[in-house]
mmCIF file with all atom_site columns, C-alpha atoms in Angstrom:
data_model
loop_
_atom_site.group_PDB
_atom_site.id
_atom_site.type_symbol
_atom_site.label_atom_id
_atom_site.label_alt_id
_atom_site.label_comp_id
_atom_site.label_asym_id
_atom_site.label_entity_id
_atom_site.label_seq_id
_atom_site.pdbx_PDB_ins_code
_atom_site.Cartn_x
_atom_site.Cartn_y
_atom_site.Cartn_z
_atom_site.occupancy
_atom_site.B_iso_or_equiv
_atom_site.pdbx_formal_charge
_atom_site.auth_seq_id
_atom_site.auth_comp_id
_atom_site.auth_asym_id
_atom_site.auth_atom_id
_atom_site.pdbx_PDB_model_num
ATOM 1   C CA . UNK A 1 1   ? 148.720 91.272  125.342 1.00 75.00 ? 1   UNK A CA 1
ATOM 2   C CA . UNK A 1 2   ? 147.699 94.700  124.047 1.00 74.00 ? 2   UNK A CA 1
ATOM 3   C CA . UNK A 1 3   ? 145.587 95.317  120.996 1.00 81.00 ? 3   UNK A CA 1
ATOM 4   C CA . UNK A 1 4   ? 144.825 98.639  119.294 1.00 78.00 ? 4   UNK A CA 1
ATOM 5   C CA . UNK A 1 5   ? 141.132 97.922  119.917 1.00 88.00 ? 5   UNK A CA 1
ATOM 6   C CA . UNK A 1 6   ? 141.784 97.901  123.682 1.00 92.00 ? 6   UNK A CA 1
ATOM 7   C CA . UNK A 1 7   ? 141.350 101.682 123.851 1.00 90.00 ? 7   UNK A CA 1
ATOM 8   C CA . UNK A 1 8   ? 137.661 101.201 122.969 1.00 92.00 ? 8   UNK A CA 1
ATOM 9   C CA . UNK A 1 9   ? 137.254 99.098  126.126 1.00 95.00 ? 9   UNK A CA 1
ATOM 10  C CA . UNK A 1 10  ? 138.536 101.690 128.593 1.00 95.00 ? 10  UNK A CA 1
ATOM 11  C CA . UNK A 1 11  ? 136.322 103.861 130.801 1.00 97.00 ? 11  UNK A CA 1
ATOM 12  C CA . UNK A 1 12  ? 137.145 107.215 132.384 1.00 97.00 ? 12  UNK A CA 1
ATOM 13  C CA . UNK A 1 13  ? 136.098 107.847 135.969 1.00 97.00 ? 13  UNK A CA 1
ATOM 14  C CA . UNK A 1 14  ? 134.357 111.234 136.159 1.00 98.00 ? 14  UNK A CA 1
ATOM 15  C CA . UNK A 1 15  ? 133.522 111.266 139.868 1.00 98.00 ? 15  UNK A CA 1
ATOM 16  C CA . UNK A 1 16  ? 133.612 109.112 142.981 1.00 97.00 ? 16  UNK A CA 1
ATOM 17  C CA . UNK A 1 17  ? 131.222 109.360 145.930 1.00 98.00 ? 17  UNK A CA 1
ATOM 18  C CA . UNK A 1 18  ? 131.603 107.538 149.243 1.00 98.00 ? 18  UNK A CA 1
ATOM 19  C CA . UNK A 1 19  ? 128.380 105.680 150.144 1.00 98.00 ? 19  UNK A CA 1
ATOM 20  C CA . UNK A 1 20  ? 129.399 103.755 153.261 1.00 97.00 ? 20  UNK A CA 1
ATOM 21  C CA . UNK A 1 21  ? 132.501 103.550 155.420 1.00 97.00 ? 21  UNK A CA 1
ATOM 22  C CA . UNK A 1 22  ? 133.075 100.539 157.663 1.00 94.00 ? 22  UNK A CA 1
ATOM 23  C CA . UNK A 1 23  ? 136.113 99.465  159.716 1.00 90.00 ? 23  UNK A CA 1
ATOM 24  C CA . UNK A 1 24  ? 136.977 96.944  156.966 1.00 90.00 ? 24  UNK A CA 1
ATOM 25  C CA . UNK A 1 25  ? 136.129 98.658  153.666 1.00 94.00 ? 25  UNK A CA 1
ATOM 26  C CA . UNK A 1 26  ? 134.495 101.670 152.044 1.00 97.00 ? 26  UNK A CA 1
ATOM 27  C CA . UNK A 1 27  ? 131.749 101.386 149.438 1.00 98.00 ? 27  UNK A CA 1
ATOM 28  C CA . UNK A 1 28  ? 131.993 103.974 146.671 1.00 98.00 ? 28  UNK A CA 1
ATOM 29  C CA . UNK A 1 29  ? 129.836 104.900 143.688 1.00 98.00 ? 29  UNK A CA 1
ATOM 30  C CA . UNK A 1 30  ? 131.929 105.769 140.671 1.00 97.00 ? 30  UNK A CA 1
ATOM 31  C CA . UNK A 1 31  ? 130.413 107.661 137.755 1.00 98.00 ? 31  UNK A CA 1
ATOM 32  C CA . UNK A 1 32  ? 132.294 106.693 134.590 1.00 98.00 ? 32  UNK A CA 1
ATOM 33  C CA . UNK A 1 33  ? 132.164 107.204 130.827 1.00 98.00 ? 33  UNK A CA 1
ATOM 34  C CA . UNK A 1 34  ? 133.015 104.637 128.142 1.00 97.00 ? 34  UNK A CA 1
ATOM 35  C CA . UNK A 1 35  ? 135.149 105.466 125.106 1.00 94.00 ? 35  UNK A CA 1
ATOM 36  C CA . UNK A 1 36  ? 131.987 105.813 122.989 1.00 95.00 ? 36  UNK A CA 1
ATOM 37  C CA . UNK A 1 37  ? 130.261 108.142 125.496 1.00 96.00 ? 37  UNK A CA 1
ATOM 38  C CA . UNK A 1 38  ? 128.025 105.837 127.544 1.00 97.00 ? 38  UNK A CA 1
ATOM 39  C CA . UNK A 1 39  ? 127.873 106.948 131.203 1.00 98.00 ? 39  UNK A CA 1
ATOM 40  C CA . UNK A 1 40  ? 126.933 104.942 134.264 1.00 98.00 ? 40  UNK A CA 1
ATOM 41  C CA . UNK A 1 41  ? 127.338 104.487 137.996 1.00 98.00 ? 41  UNK A CA 1
ATOM 42  C CA . UNK A 1 42  ? 129.351 101.527 139.337 1.00 98.00 ? 42  UNK A CA 1
ATOM 43  C CA . UNK A 1 43  ? 129.809 100.301 142.907 1.00 98.00 ? 43  UNK A CA 1
ATOM 44  C CA . UNK A 1 44  ? 133.399 99.635  144.022 1.00 97.00 ? 44  UNK A CA 1
ATOM 45  C CA . UNK A 1 45  ? 134.696 98.634  147.452 1.00 97.00 ? 45  UNK A CA 1
ATOM 46  C CA . UNK A 1 46  ? 138.004 100.076 148.573 1.00 94.00 ? 46  UNK A CA 1
ATOM 47  C CA . UNK A 1 47  ? 140.141 98.736  151.386 1.00 94.00 ? 47  UNK A CA 1
ATOM 48  C CA . UNK A 1 48  ? 143.727 98.075  152.323 1.00 95.00 ? 48  UNK A CA 1
ATOM 49  C CA . UNK A 1 49  ? 145.671 95.423  150.453 1.00 96.00 ? 49  UNK A CA 1
ATOM 50  C CA . UNK A 1 50  ? 145.921 91.918  151.907 1.00 96.00 ? 50  UNK A CA 1
ATOM 51  C CA . UNK A 1 51  ? 148.854 89.522  152.257 1.00 97.00 ? 51  UNK A CA 1
ATOM 52  C CA . UNK A 1 52  ? 149.076 85.720  152.247 1.00 95.00 ? 52  UNK A CA 1
ATOM 53  C CA . UNK A 1 53  ? 152.146 83.707  153.182 1.00 97.00 ? 53  UNK A CA 1
ATOM 54  C CA . UNK A 1 54  ? 152.569 80.097  152.093 1.00 98.00 ? 54  UNK A CA 1
ATOM 55  C CA . UNK A 1 55  ? 154.904 78.735  154.802 1.00 98.00 ? 55  UNK A CA 1
ATOM 56  C CA . UNK A 1 56  ? 156.807 75.564  153.893 1.00 98.00 ? 56  UNK A CA 1
ATOM 57  C CA . UNK A 1 57  ? 158.327 73.141  156.396 1.00 97.00 ? 57  UNK A CA 1
ATOM 58  C CA . UNK A 1 58  ? 159.737 70.079  154.623 1.00 96.00 ? 58  UNK A CA 1
ATOM 59  C CA . UNK A 1 59  ? 156.752 68.314  152.992 1.00 97.00 ? 59  UNK A CA 1
ATOM 60  C CA . UNK A 1 60  ? 154.257 70.344  155.009 1.00 98.00 ? 60  UNK A CA 1
ATOM 61  C CA . UNK A 1 61  ? 152.574 73.718  154.914 1.00 98.00 ? 61  UNK A CA 1
ATOM 62  C CA . UNK A 1 62  ? 152.048 75.666  158.108 1.00 98.00 ? 62  UNK A CA 1
ATOM 63  C CA . UNK A 1 63  ? 148.294 76.329  158.139 1.00 98.00 ? 63  UNK A CA 1
ATOM 64  C CA . UNK A 1 64  ? 145.847 78.309  160.252 1.00 97.00 ? 64  UNK A CA 1
ATOM 65  C CA . UNK A 1 65  ? 142.232 77.548  161.076 1.00 97.00 ? 65  UNK A CA 1
ATOM 66  C CA . UNK A 1 66  ? 139.804 80.296  162.004 1.00 96.00 ? 66  UNK A CA 1
ATOM 67  C CA . UNK A 1 67  ? 136.136 81.247  162.018 1.00 95.00 ? 67  UNK A CA 1
ATOM 68  C CA . UNK A 1 68  ? 134.877 83.122  158.940 1.00 94.00 ? 68  UNK A CA 1
ATOM 69  C CA . UNK A 1 69  ? 131.790 85.191  159.688 1.00 92.00 ? 69  UNK A CA 1
ATOM 70  C CA . UNK A 1 70  ? 130.647 85.476  156.055 1.00 91.00 ? 70  UNK A CA 1
ATOM 71  C CA . UNK A 1 71  ? 130.585 81.708  155.589 1.00 92.00 ? 71  UNK A CA 1
ATOM 72  C CA . UNK A 1 72  ? 129.639 81.003  159.239 1.00 94.00 ? 72  UNK A CA 1
ATOM 73  C CA . UNK A 1 73  ? 132.181 78.194  159.276 1.00 94.00 ? 73  UNK A CA 1
ATOM 74  C CA . UNK A 1 74  ? 135.746 77.291  160.167 1.00 95.00 ? 74  UNK A CA 1
ATOM 75  C CA . UNK A 1 75  ? 138.238 77.753  157.351 1.00 96.00 ? 75  UNK A CA 1
ATOM 76  C CA . UNK A 1 76  ? 141.741 76.310  156.900 1.00 97.00 ? 76  UNK A CA 1
ATOM 77  C CA . UNK A 1 77  ? 144.016 78.821  155.198 1.00 96.00 ? 77  UNK A CA 1
ATOM 78  C CA . UNK A 1 78  ? 147.520 80.132  154.829 1.00 97.00 ? 78  UNK A CA 1
ATOM 79  C CA . UNK A 1 79  ? 148.506 82.786  157.373 1.00 98.00 ? 79  UNK A CA 1
ATOM 80  C CA . UNK A 1 80  ? 147.625 86.259  156.207 1.00 96.00 ? 80  UNK A CA 1
ATOM 81  C CA . UNK A 1 81  ? 145.677 89.384  156.776 1.00 95.00 ? 81  UNK A CA 1
ATOM 82  C CA . UNK A 1 82  ? 145.358 93.081  156.165 1.00 95.00 ? 82  UNK A CA 1
ATOM 83  C CA . UNK A 1 83  ? 148.385 95.105  155.148 1.00 94.00 ? 83  UNK A CA 1
ATOM 84  C CA . UNK A 1 84  ? 148.785 98.319  157.141 1.00 91.00 ? 84  UNK A CA 1
ATOM 85  C CA . UNK A 1 85  ? 148.461 101.625 155.237 1.00 88.00 ? 85  UNK A CA 1
ATOM 86  C CA . UNK A 1 86  ? 151.820 102.391 153.601 1.00 92.00 ? 86  UNK A CA 1
ATOM 87  C CA . UNK A 1 87  ? 153.363 99.104  154.768 1.00 95.00 ? 87  UNK A CA 1
ATOM 88  C CA . UNK A 1 88  ? 155.563 97.216  152.335 1.00 97.00 ? 88  UNK A CA 1
ATOM 89  C CA . UNK A 1 89  ? 153.671 93.997  151.520 1.00 98.00 ? 89  UNK A CA 1
ATOM 90  C CA . UNK A 1 90  ? 156.720 91.862  152.403 1.00 98.00 ? 90  UNK A CA 1
ATOM 91  C CA . UNK A 1 91  ? 156.824 93.467  155.850 1.00 98.00 ? 91  UNK A CA 1
ATOM 92  C CA . UNK A 1 92  ? 153.091 92.845  156.224 1.00 97.00 ? 92  UNK A CA 1
ATOM 93  C CA . UNK A 1 93  ? 153.491 89.202  155.200 1.00 98.00 ? 93  UNK A CA 1
ATOM 94  C CA . UNK A 1 94  ? 156.302 88.696  157.714 1.00 98.00 ? 94  UNK A CA 1
ATOM 95  C CA . UNK A 1 95  ? 154.263 90.409  160.441 1.00 97.00 ? 95  UNK A CA 1
ATOM 96  C CA . UNK A 1 96  ? 151.116 88.350  159.775 1.00 97.00 ? 96  UNK A CA 1
ATOM 97  C CA . UNK A 1 97  ? 153.117 85.101  159.645 1.00 98.00 ? 97  UNK A CA 1
ATOM 98  C CA . UNK A 1 98  ? 154.698 85.778  163.025 1.00 97.00 ? 98  UNK A CA 1
ATOM 99  C CA . UNK A 1 99  ? 151.472 87.044  164.636 1.00 96.00 ? 99  UNK A CA 1
ATOM 100 C CA . UNK A 1 100 ? 149.389 84.045  163.532 1.00 97.00 ? 100 UNK A CA 1
ATOM 101 C CA . UNK A 1 101 ? 151.979 81.265  163.860 1.00 97.00 ? 101 UNK A CA 1
ATOM 102 C CA . UNK A 1 102 ? 154.880 82.383  166.060 1.00 97.00 ? 102 UNK A CA 1
ATOM 103 C CA . UNK A 1 103 ? 157.269 81.584  163.174 1.00 98.00 ? 103 UNK A CA 1
ATOM 104 C CA . UNK A 1 104 ? 159.594 83.856  161.219 1.00 97.00 ? 104 UNK A CA 1
ATOM 105 C CA . UNK A 1 105 ? 160.773 83.165  157.662 1.00 98.00 ? 105 UNK A CA 1
ATOM 106 C CA . UNK A 1 106 ? 164.482 82.984  156.856 1.00 97.00 ? 106 UNK A CA 1
ATOM 107 C CA . UNK A 1 107 ? 163.567 83.497  153.213 1.00 98.00 ? 107 UNK A CA 1
ATOM 108 C CA . UNK A 1 108 ? 160.483 85.207  151.782 1.00 98.00 ? 108 UNK A CA 1
ATOM 109 C CA . UNK A 1 109 ? 159.730 85.131  148.048 1.00 98.00 ? 109 UNK A CA 1
ATOM 110 C CA . UNK A 1 110 ? 156.927 87.104  146.409 1.00 98.00 ? 110 UNK A CA 1
ATOM 111 C CA . UNK A 1 111 ? 155.131 84.956  143.844 1.00 98.00 ? 111 UNK A CA 1
ATOM 112 C CA . UNK A 1 112 ? 152.294 87.215  142.754 1.00 97.00 ? 112 UNK A CA 1
ATOM 113 C CA . UNK A 1 113 ? 149.781 90.003  143.200 1.00 98.00 ? 113 UNK A CA 1
ATOM 114 C CA . UNK A 1 114 ? 146.088 89.461  142.451 1.00 97.00 ? 114 UNK A CA 1
ATOM 115 C CA . UNK A 1 115 ? 142.910 91.523  142.578 1.00 97.00 ? 115 UNK A CA 1
ATOM 116 C CA . UNK A 1 116 ? 140.270 89.575  144.573 1.00 95.00 ? 116 UNK A CA 1
ATOM 117 C CA . UNK A 1 117 ? 137.473 90.618  142.187 1.00 95.00 ? 117 UNK A CA 1
ATOM 118 C CA . UNK A 1 118 ? 138.318 93.415  139.718 1.00 96.00 ? 118 UNK A CA 1
ATOM 119 C CA . UNK A 1 119 ? 134.628 94.014  138.991 1.00 96.00 ? 119 UNK A CA 1
ATOM 120 C CA . UNK A 1 120 ? 133.995 95.447  142.464 1.00 96.00 ? 120 UNK A CA 1
ATOM 121 C CA . UNK A 1 121 ? 137.279 95.551  144.440 1.00 96.00 ? 121 UNK A CA 1
ATOM 122 C CA . UNK A 1 122 ? 140.093 98.068  144.137 1.00 95.00 ? 122 UNK A CA 1
ATOM 123 C CA . UNK A 1 123 ? 142.566 96.344  146.471 1.00 96.00 ? 123 UNK A CA 1
ATOM 124 C CA . UNK A 1 124 ? 145.082 93.561  145.880 1.00 97.00 ? 124 UNK A CA 1
ATOM 125 C CA . UNK A 1 125 ? 146.436 90.508  147.660 1.00 97.00 ? 125 UNK A CA 1
ATOM 126 C CA . UNK A 1 126 ? 150.209 89.984  147.726 1.00 98.00 ? 126 UNK A CA 1
ATOM 127 C CA . UNK A 1 127 ? 151.248 86.333  147.920 1.00 98.00 ? 127 UNK A CA 1
ATOM 128 C CA . UNK A 1 128 ? 154.562 85.109  149.322 1.00 98.00 ? 128 UNK A CA 1
ATOM 129 C CA . UNK A 1 129 ? 156.271 81.765  149.956 1.00 98.00 ? 129 UNK A CA 1
ATOM 130 C CA . UNK A 1 130 ? 158.064 81.517  153.301 1.00 98.00 ? 130 UNK A CA 1
ATOM 131 C CA . UNK A 1 131 ? 160.982 79.110  153.738 1.00 98.00 ? 131 UNK A CA 1
ATOM 132 C CA . UNK A 1 132 ? 163.563 78.342  156.426 1.00 98.00 ? 132 UNK A CA 1
ATOM 133 C CA . UNK A 1 133 ? 161.015 78.907  159.184 1.00 98.00 ? 133 UNK A CA 1
ATOM 134 C CA . UNK A 1 134 ? 162.196 79.469  162.741 1.00 97.00 ? 134 UNK A CA 1
ATOM 135 C CA . UNK A 1 135 ? 159.919 79.364  165.801 1.00 97.00 ? 135 UNK A CA 1
ATOM 136 C CA . UNK A 1 136 ? 160.459 82.706  167.552 1.00 97.00 ? 136 UNK A CA 1
ATOM 137 C CA . UNK A 1 137 ? 157.623 82.732  170.070 1.00 94.00 ? 137 UNK A CA 1
ATOM 138 C CA . UNK A 1 138 ? 153.926 82.381  170.626 1.00 94.00 ? 138 UNK A CA 1
ATOM 139 C CA . UNK A 1 139 ? 151.104 83.756  168.503 1.00 94.00 ? 139 UNK A CA 1
ATOM 140 C CA . UNK A 1 140 ? 150.433 87.485  168.921 1.00 94.00 ? 140 UNK A CA 1
ATOM 141 C CA . UNK A 1 141 ? 146.801 87.652  167.843 1.00 92.00 ? 141 UNK A CA 1
ATOM 142 C CA . UNK A 1 142 ? 144.509 90.680  167.705 1.00 88.00 ? 142 UNK A CA 1
ATOM 143 C CA . UNK A 1 143 ? 141.954 90.939  170.543 1.00 90.00 ? 143 UNK A CA 1
ATOM 144 C CA . UNK A 1 144 ? 139.170 89.469  168.365 1.00 89.00 ? 144 UNK A CA 1
ATOM 145 C CA . UNK A 1 145 ? 141.309 86.939  166.491 1.00 90.00 ? 145 UNK A CA 1
ATOM 146 C CA . UNK A 1 146 ? 141.101 83.244  167.376 1.00 94.00 ? 146 UNK A CA 1
ATOM 147 C CA . UNK A 1 147 ? 143.467 81.126  165.269 1.00 95.00 ? 147 UNK A CA 1
ATOM 148 C CA . UNK A 1 148 ? 144.772 77.579  165.546 1.00 96.00 ? 148 UNK A CA 1
ATOM 149 C CA . UNK A 1 149 ? 148.101 76.927  163.836 1.00 97.00 ? 149 UNK A CA 1
ATOM 150 C CA . UNK A 1 150 ? 149.263 73.497  162.684 1.00 97.00 ? 150 UNK A CA 1
ATOM 151 C CA . UNK A 1 151 ? 151.305 71.621  160.084 1.00 98.00 ? 151 UNK A CA 1
ATOM 152 C CA . UNK A 1 152 ? 149.586 69.800  157.237 1.00 98.00 ? 152 UNK A CA 1
ATOM 153 C CA . UNK A 1 153 ? 151.038 67.671  154.449 1.00 98.00 ? 153 UNK A CA 1
ATOM 154 C CA . UNK A 1 154 ? 151.279 69.598  151.181 1.00 98.00 ? 154 UNK A CA 1
ATOM 155 C CA . UNK A 1 155 ? 149.649 66.693  149.345 1.00 97.00 ? 155 UNK A CA 1
ATOM 156 C CA . UNK A 1 156 ? 146.676 66.760  151.734 1.00 97.00 ? 156 UNK A CA 1
ATOM 157 C CA . UNK A 1 157 ? 146.213 70.521  151.312 1.00 97.00 ? 157 UNK A CA 1
ATOM 158 C CA . UNK A 1 158 ? 146.235 70.154  147.521 1.00 96.00 ? 158 UNK A CA 1
ATOM 159 C CA . UNK A 1 159 ? 143.807 67.227  147.650 1.00 96.00 ? 159 UNK A CA 1
ATOM 160 C CA . UNK A 1 160 ? 141.334 69.105  149.866 1.00 96.00 ? 160 UNK A CA 1
ATOM 161 C CA . UNK A 1 161 ? 141.127 72.324  147.838 1.00 92.00 ? 161 UNK A CA 1
ATOM 162 C CA . UNK A 1 162 ? 137.472 73.163  147.202 1.00 91.00 ? 162 UNK A CA 1
ATOM 163 C CA . UNK A 1 163 ? 136.131 71.088  150.093 1.00 93.00 ? 163 UNK A CA 1
ATOM 164 C CA . UNK A 1 164 ? 134.071 72.786  152.842 1.00 91.00 ? 164 UNK A CA 1
ATOM 165 C CA . UNK A 1 165 ? 137.138 73.485  155.030 1.00 91.00 ? 165 UNK A CA 1
ATOM 166 C CA . UNK A 1 166 ? 139.114 74.873  152.059 1.00 93.00 ? 166 UNK A CA 1
ATOM 167 C CA . UNK A 1 167 ? 136.608 77.222  150.393 1.00 90.00 ? 167 UNK A CA 1
ATOM 168 C CA . UNK A 1 168 ? 138.639 80.439  150.506 1.00 93.00 ? 168 UNK A CA 1
ATOM 169 C CA . UNK A 1 169 ? 138.962 81.352  146.813 1.00 94.00 ? 169 UNK A CA 1
ATOM 170 C CA . UNK A 1 170 ? 142.041 83.516  147.400 1.00 94.00 ? 170 UNK A CA 1
ATOM 171 C CA . UNK A 1 171 ? 143.816 80.569  148.989 1.00 93.00 ? 171 UNK A CA 1
ATOM 172 C CA . UNK A 1 172 ? 143.017 78.422  145.964 1.00 93.00 ? 172 UNK A CA 1
ATOM 173 C CA . UNK A 1 173 ? 144.433 81.229  143.783 1.00 95.00 ? 173 UNK A CA 1
ATOM 174 C CA . UNK A 1 174 ? 147.563 81.343  145.963 1.00 96.00 ? 174 UNK A CA 1
ATOM 175 C CA . UNK A 1 175 ? 148.037 77.572  145.521 1.00 95.00 ? 175 UNK A CA 1
ATOM 176 C CA . UNK A 1 176 ? 147.677 78.028  141.754 1.00 95.00 ? 176 UNK A CA 1
ATOM 177 C CA . UNK A 1 177 ? 150.493 80.609  141.757 1.00 96.00 ? 177 UNK A CA 1
ATOM 178 C CA . UNK A 1 178 ? 152.570 78.383  144.017 1.00 97.00 ? 178 UNK A CA 1
ATOM 179 C CA . UNK A 1 179 ? 152.187 75.393  141.675 1.00 96.00 ? 179 UNK A CA 1
ATOM 180 C CA . UNK A 1 180 ? 152.885 77.443  138.545 1.00 94.00 ? 180 UNK A CA 1
ATOM 181 C CA . UNK A 1 181 ? 156.274 78.711  139.712 1.00 88.00 ? 181 UNK A CA 1
#
């Protein structure tokens, strides 16, 4: 929905300075100007895009459980992770699904792309539904990745959204896209 007044809302980035680079993201300071001339500095994190796969097996979802350092707790989620630089998101979703679960999708359908927090993030998460799953091997986890994989009833996953084990906001967003299609 575009309005002629939208142009008054847009800002122009005049410069961008890197403040901190980490293995996961880079923090930048962006100096920008509003349409009416106001200037200011804004902090934005940049990192690679992420992928989530919602794997369906009959009335179940294939889920993963892992430790989340920010929350200092275990989290039940859909398989997913960081997309490699230049990697097609569908390829990344297939790769993450197989690495974390040992399953490959016969059919992969993209259901959406979201920005995790457009106020401070420049990356996106690509969300896919995986069907016709075939077990092709064992998990192939990164050296510092510890993940349990298991099946869970779809109804139970939906019921538990927002509980301590299901706090990942991007997963809740993925379920919302899944339900809306």
